[in-house]
mmCIF file of C-alpha atoms in Angstrom:
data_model
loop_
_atom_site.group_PDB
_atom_site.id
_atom_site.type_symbol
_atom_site.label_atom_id
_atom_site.label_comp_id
_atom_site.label_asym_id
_atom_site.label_seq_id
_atom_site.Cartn_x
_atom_site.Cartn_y
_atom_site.Cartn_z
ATOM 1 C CA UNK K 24 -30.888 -49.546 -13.691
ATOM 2 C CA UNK K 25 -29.499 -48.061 -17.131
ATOM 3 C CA UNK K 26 -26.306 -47.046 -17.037
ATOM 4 C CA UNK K 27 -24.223 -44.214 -18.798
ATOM 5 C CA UNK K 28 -20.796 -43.953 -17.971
ATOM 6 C CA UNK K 29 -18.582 -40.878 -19.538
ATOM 7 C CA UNK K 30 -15.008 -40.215 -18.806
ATOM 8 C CA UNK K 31 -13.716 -36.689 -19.772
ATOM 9 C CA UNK K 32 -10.257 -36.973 -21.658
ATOM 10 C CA UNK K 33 -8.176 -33.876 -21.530
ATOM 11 C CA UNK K 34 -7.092 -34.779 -24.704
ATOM 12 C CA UNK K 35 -10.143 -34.837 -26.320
ATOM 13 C CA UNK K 36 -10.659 -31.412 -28.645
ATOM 14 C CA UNK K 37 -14.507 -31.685 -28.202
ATOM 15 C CA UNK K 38 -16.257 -33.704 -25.264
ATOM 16 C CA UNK K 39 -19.162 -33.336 -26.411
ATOM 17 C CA UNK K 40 -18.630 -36.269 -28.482
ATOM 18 C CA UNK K 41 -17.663 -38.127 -25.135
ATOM 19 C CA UNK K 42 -21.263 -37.363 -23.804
ATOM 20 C CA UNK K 43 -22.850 -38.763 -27.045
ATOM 21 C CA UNK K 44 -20.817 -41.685 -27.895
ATOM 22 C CA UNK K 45 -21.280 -42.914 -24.138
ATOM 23 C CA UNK K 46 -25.178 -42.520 -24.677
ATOM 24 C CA UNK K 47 -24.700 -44.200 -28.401
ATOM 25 C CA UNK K 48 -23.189 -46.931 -26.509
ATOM 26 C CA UNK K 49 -26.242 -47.364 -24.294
ATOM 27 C CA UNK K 50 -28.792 -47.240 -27.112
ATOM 28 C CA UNK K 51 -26.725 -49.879 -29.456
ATOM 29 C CA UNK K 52 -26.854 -52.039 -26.161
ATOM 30 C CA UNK K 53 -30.318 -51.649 -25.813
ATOM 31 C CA UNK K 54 -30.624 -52.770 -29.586
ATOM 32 C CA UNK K 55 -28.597 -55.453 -29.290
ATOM 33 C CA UNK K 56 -29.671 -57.412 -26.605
ATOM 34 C CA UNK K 57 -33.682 -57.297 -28.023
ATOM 35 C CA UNK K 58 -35.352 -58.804 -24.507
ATOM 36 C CA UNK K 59 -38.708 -57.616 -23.607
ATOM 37 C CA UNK K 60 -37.406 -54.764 -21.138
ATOM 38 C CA UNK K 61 -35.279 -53.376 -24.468
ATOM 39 C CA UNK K 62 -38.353 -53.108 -26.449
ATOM 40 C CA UNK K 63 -40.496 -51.643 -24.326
ATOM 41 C CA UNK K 64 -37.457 -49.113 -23.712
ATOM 42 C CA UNK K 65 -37.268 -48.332 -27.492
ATOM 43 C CA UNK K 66 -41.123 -48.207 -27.478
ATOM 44 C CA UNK K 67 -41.386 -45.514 -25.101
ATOM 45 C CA UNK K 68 -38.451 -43.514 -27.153
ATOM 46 C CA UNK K 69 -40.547 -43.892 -30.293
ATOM 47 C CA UNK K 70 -43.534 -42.766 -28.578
ATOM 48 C CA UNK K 71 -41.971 -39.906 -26.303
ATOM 49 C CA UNK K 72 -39.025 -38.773 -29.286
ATOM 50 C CA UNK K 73 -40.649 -36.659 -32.676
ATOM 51 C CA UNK K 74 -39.419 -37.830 -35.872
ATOM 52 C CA UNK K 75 -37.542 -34.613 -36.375
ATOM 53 C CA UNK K 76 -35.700 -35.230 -32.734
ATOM 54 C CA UNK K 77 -34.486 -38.615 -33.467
ATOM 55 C CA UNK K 78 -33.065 -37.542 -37.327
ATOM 56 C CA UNK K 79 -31.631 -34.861 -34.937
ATOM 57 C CA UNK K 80 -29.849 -37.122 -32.859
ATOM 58 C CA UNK K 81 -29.467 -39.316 -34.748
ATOM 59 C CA UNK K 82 -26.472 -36.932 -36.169
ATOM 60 C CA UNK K 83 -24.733 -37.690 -32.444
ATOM 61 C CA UNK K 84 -25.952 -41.178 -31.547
ATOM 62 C CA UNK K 85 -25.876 -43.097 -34.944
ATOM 63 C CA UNK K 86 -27.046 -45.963 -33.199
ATOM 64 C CA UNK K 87 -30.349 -44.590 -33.809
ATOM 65 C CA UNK K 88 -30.411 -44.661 -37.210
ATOM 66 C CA UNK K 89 -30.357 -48.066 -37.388
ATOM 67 C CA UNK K 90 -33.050 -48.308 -34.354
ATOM 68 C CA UNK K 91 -35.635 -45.963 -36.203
ATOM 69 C CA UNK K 92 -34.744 -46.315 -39.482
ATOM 70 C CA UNK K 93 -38.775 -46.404 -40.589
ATOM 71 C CA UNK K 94 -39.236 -43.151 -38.407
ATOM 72 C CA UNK K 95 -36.018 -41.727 -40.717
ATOM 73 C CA UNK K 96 -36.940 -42.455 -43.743
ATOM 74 C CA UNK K 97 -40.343 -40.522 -43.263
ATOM 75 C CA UNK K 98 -38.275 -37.123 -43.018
ATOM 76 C CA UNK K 99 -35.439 -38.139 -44.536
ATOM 77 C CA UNK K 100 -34.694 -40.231 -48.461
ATOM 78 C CA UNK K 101 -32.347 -43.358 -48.210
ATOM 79 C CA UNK K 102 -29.988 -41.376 -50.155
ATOM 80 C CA UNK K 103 -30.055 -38.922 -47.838
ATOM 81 C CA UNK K 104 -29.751 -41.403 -44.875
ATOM 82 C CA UNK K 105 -27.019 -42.755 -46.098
ATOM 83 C CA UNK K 106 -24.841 -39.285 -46.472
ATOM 84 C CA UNK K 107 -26.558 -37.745 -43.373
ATOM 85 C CA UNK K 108 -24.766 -41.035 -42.003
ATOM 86 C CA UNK K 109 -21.285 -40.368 -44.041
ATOM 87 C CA UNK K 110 -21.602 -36.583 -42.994
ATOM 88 C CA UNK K 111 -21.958 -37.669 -39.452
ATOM 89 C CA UNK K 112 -19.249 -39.778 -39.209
ATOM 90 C CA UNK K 113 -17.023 -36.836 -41.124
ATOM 91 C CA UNK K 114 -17.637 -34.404 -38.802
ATOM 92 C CA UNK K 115 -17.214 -36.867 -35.830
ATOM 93 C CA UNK K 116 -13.554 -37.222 -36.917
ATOM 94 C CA UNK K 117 -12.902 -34.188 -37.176
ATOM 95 C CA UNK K 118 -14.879 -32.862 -33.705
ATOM 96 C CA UNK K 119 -16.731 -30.903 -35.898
ATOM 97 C CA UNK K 120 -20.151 -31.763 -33.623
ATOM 98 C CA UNK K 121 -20.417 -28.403 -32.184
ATOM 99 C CA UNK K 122 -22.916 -25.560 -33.118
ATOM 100 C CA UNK K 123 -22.223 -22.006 -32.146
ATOM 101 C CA UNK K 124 -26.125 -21.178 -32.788
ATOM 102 C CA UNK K 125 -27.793 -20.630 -29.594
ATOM 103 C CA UNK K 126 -30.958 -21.988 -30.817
ATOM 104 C CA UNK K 127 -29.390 -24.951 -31.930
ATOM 105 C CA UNK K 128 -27.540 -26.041 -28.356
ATOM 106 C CA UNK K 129 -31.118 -24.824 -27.122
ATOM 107 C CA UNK K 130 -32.615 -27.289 -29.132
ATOM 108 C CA UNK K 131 -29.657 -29.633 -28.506
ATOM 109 C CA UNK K 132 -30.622 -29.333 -24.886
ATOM 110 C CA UNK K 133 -34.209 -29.920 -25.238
ATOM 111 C CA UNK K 134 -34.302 -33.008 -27.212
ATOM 112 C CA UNK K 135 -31.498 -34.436 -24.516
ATOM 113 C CA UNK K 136 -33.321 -33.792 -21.660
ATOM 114 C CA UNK K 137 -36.444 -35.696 -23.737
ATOM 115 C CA UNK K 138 -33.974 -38.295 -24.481
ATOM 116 C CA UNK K 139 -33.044 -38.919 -20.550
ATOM 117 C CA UNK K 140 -36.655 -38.839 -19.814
ATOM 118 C CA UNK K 141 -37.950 -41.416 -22.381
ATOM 119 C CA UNK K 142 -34.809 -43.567 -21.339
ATOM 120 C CA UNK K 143 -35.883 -43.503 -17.302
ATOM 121 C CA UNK K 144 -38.711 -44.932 -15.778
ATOM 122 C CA UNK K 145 -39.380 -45.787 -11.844
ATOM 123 C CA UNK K 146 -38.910 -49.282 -12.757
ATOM 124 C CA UNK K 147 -35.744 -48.304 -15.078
ATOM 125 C CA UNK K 148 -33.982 -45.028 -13.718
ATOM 126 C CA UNK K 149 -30.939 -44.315 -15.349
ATOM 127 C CA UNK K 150 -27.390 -43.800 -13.735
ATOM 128 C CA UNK K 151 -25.078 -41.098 -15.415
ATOM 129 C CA UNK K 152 -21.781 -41.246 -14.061
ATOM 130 C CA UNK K 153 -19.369 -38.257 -15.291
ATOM 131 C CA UNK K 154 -16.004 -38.984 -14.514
ATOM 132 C CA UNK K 155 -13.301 -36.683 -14.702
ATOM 133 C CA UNK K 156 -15.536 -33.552 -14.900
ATOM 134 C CA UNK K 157 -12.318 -31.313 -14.741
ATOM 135 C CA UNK K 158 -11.951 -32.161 -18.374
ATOM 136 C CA UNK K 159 -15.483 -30.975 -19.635
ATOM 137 C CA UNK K 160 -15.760 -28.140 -21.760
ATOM 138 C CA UNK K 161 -18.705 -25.368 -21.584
ATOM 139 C CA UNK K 162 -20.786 -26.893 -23.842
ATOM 140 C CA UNK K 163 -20.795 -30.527 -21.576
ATOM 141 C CA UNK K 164 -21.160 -28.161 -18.748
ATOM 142 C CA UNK K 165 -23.817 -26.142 -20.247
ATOM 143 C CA UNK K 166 -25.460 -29.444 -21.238
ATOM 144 C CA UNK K 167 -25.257 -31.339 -17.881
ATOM 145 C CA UNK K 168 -26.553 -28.270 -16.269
ATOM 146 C CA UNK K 169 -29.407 -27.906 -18.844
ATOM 147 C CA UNK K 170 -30.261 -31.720 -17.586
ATOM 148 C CA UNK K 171 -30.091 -30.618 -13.896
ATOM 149 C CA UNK K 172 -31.513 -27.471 -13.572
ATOM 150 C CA UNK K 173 -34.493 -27.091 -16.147
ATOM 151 C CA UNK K 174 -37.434 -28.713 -14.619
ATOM 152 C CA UNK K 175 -39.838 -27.044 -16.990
ATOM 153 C CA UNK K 176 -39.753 -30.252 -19.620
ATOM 154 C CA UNK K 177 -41.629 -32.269 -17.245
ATOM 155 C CA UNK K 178 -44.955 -31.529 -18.328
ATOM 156 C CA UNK K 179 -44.269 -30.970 -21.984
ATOM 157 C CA UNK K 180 -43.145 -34.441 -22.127
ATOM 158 C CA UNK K 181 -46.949 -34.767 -20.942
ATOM 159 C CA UNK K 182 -46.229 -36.811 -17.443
ATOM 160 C CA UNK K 183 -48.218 -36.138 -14.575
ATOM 161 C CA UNK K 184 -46.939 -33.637 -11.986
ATOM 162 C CA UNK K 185 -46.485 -36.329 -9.404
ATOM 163 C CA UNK K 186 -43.999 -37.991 -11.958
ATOM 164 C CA UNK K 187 -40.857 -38.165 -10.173
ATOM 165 C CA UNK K 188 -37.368 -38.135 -12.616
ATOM 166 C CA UNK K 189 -35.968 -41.291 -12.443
ATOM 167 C CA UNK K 190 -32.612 -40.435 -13.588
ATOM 168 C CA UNK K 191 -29.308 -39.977 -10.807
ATOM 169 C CA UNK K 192 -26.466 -37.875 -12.481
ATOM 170 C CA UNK K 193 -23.178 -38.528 -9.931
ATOM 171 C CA UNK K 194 -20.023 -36.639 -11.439
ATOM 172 C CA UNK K 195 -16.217 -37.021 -9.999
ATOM 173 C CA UNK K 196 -13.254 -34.611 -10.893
ATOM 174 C CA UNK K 197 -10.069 -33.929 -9.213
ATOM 175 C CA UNK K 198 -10.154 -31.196 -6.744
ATOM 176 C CA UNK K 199 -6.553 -30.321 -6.805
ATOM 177 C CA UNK K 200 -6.878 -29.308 -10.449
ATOM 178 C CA UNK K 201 -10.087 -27.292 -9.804
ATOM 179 C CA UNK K 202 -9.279 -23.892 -8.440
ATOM 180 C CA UNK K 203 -11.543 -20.944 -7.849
ATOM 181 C CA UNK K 204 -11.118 -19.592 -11.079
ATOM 182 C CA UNK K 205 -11.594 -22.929 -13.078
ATOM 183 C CA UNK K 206 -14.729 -23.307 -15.401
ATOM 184 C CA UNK K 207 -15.967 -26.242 -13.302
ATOM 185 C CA UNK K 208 -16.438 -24.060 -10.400
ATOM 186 C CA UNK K 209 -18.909 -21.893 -11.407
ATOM 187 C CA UNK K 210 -20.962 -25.104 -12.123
ATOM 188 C CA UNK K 211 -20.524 -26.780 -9.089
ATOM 189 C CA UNK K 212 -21.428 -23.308 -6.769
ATOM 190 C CA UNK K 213 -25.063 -23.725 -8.986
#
């Protein structure tokens, strides 16, 4: 199994970045260790991931940049890479990772839920573990419930229909802090 483990911080002004850098983590791992399981992992996200999804990423999870740098630099100029990269870490400083365009969380969504797919496999699933869920904001929410609900990316990702998704998402929060009228609630009655 891969595993992803986020824990929500009340603290934290956007948690969105608490998704990502928990996935960065994963993918820096996965870099890292370079066995024959790793590769093939990365393999599959080259093959599965466009060019233009992975520079768009690669803004959350700057792990990939140095994964894909060749796939980068096809879109994107060295100079560029390197203040796309300064940019990045900027805005990540100053939780300036949110985008109030609907397209763009649309598309934020979509390349995700591509992401999670070319991550699992039936011989690899991957475990996302969201701890303290109270904490989440509407965009982690709307996110996690893009993952969950939208079954229509199966077949653009071109598997077969008999393709099961090989990814478990288990999520904890504290119930005496999660009333009716609480954002989490409307989630969880979905």
């Amino acid at each position: 199994w891969l595993y992803v483990h986020t824990k929500f911080d009340r603290f934290v002004r956007n948690p969105l970045l608490t998704i990502a850098s928990s996935f960065d983590e994963l993918l820096a791992s996965l870099g890292e260790e370079g066995d024959e399981e790793n590769l093939d992992i990365l393999e599959n996200l080259e093959a599965v991931m466009s060019t233009s999804a992975i520079a768009t990423l690669s803004e959350w999870l700057p792990s990939l940049r140095d994964l894909f740098p060749h796939l980068l630099r096809r879109v994107i100029s060295d100079e560029d890479l390197v203040s796309l990269a300064d940019d990045s870490q900027r805005r990540r400083r100053n939780n300036d990772m949110t985008s109030s365009s609907e397209s763009a969380q649309r598309r934020l969504h979509y390349i995700f839920r591509k992401l999670v797919s070319a991550l699992s496999s039936p011989e690899r699933p991957l475990l996302i573990f969201l701890d303290d869920l109270q904490w989440a904001d509407n965009s982690c929410l709307d996110l996690i419930s893009s993952l969950l609900m939208d079954f229509n990316h199966i077949n653009q990702f071109g598997l077969a229909d008999d393709t099961p998704q090989c990814f478990l998402v288990m999520g904890s929060y504290r119930d005496n802090e999660v009333d009716s009228t609480h954002k989490l609630s409307s989630y969880l009655e979905t």
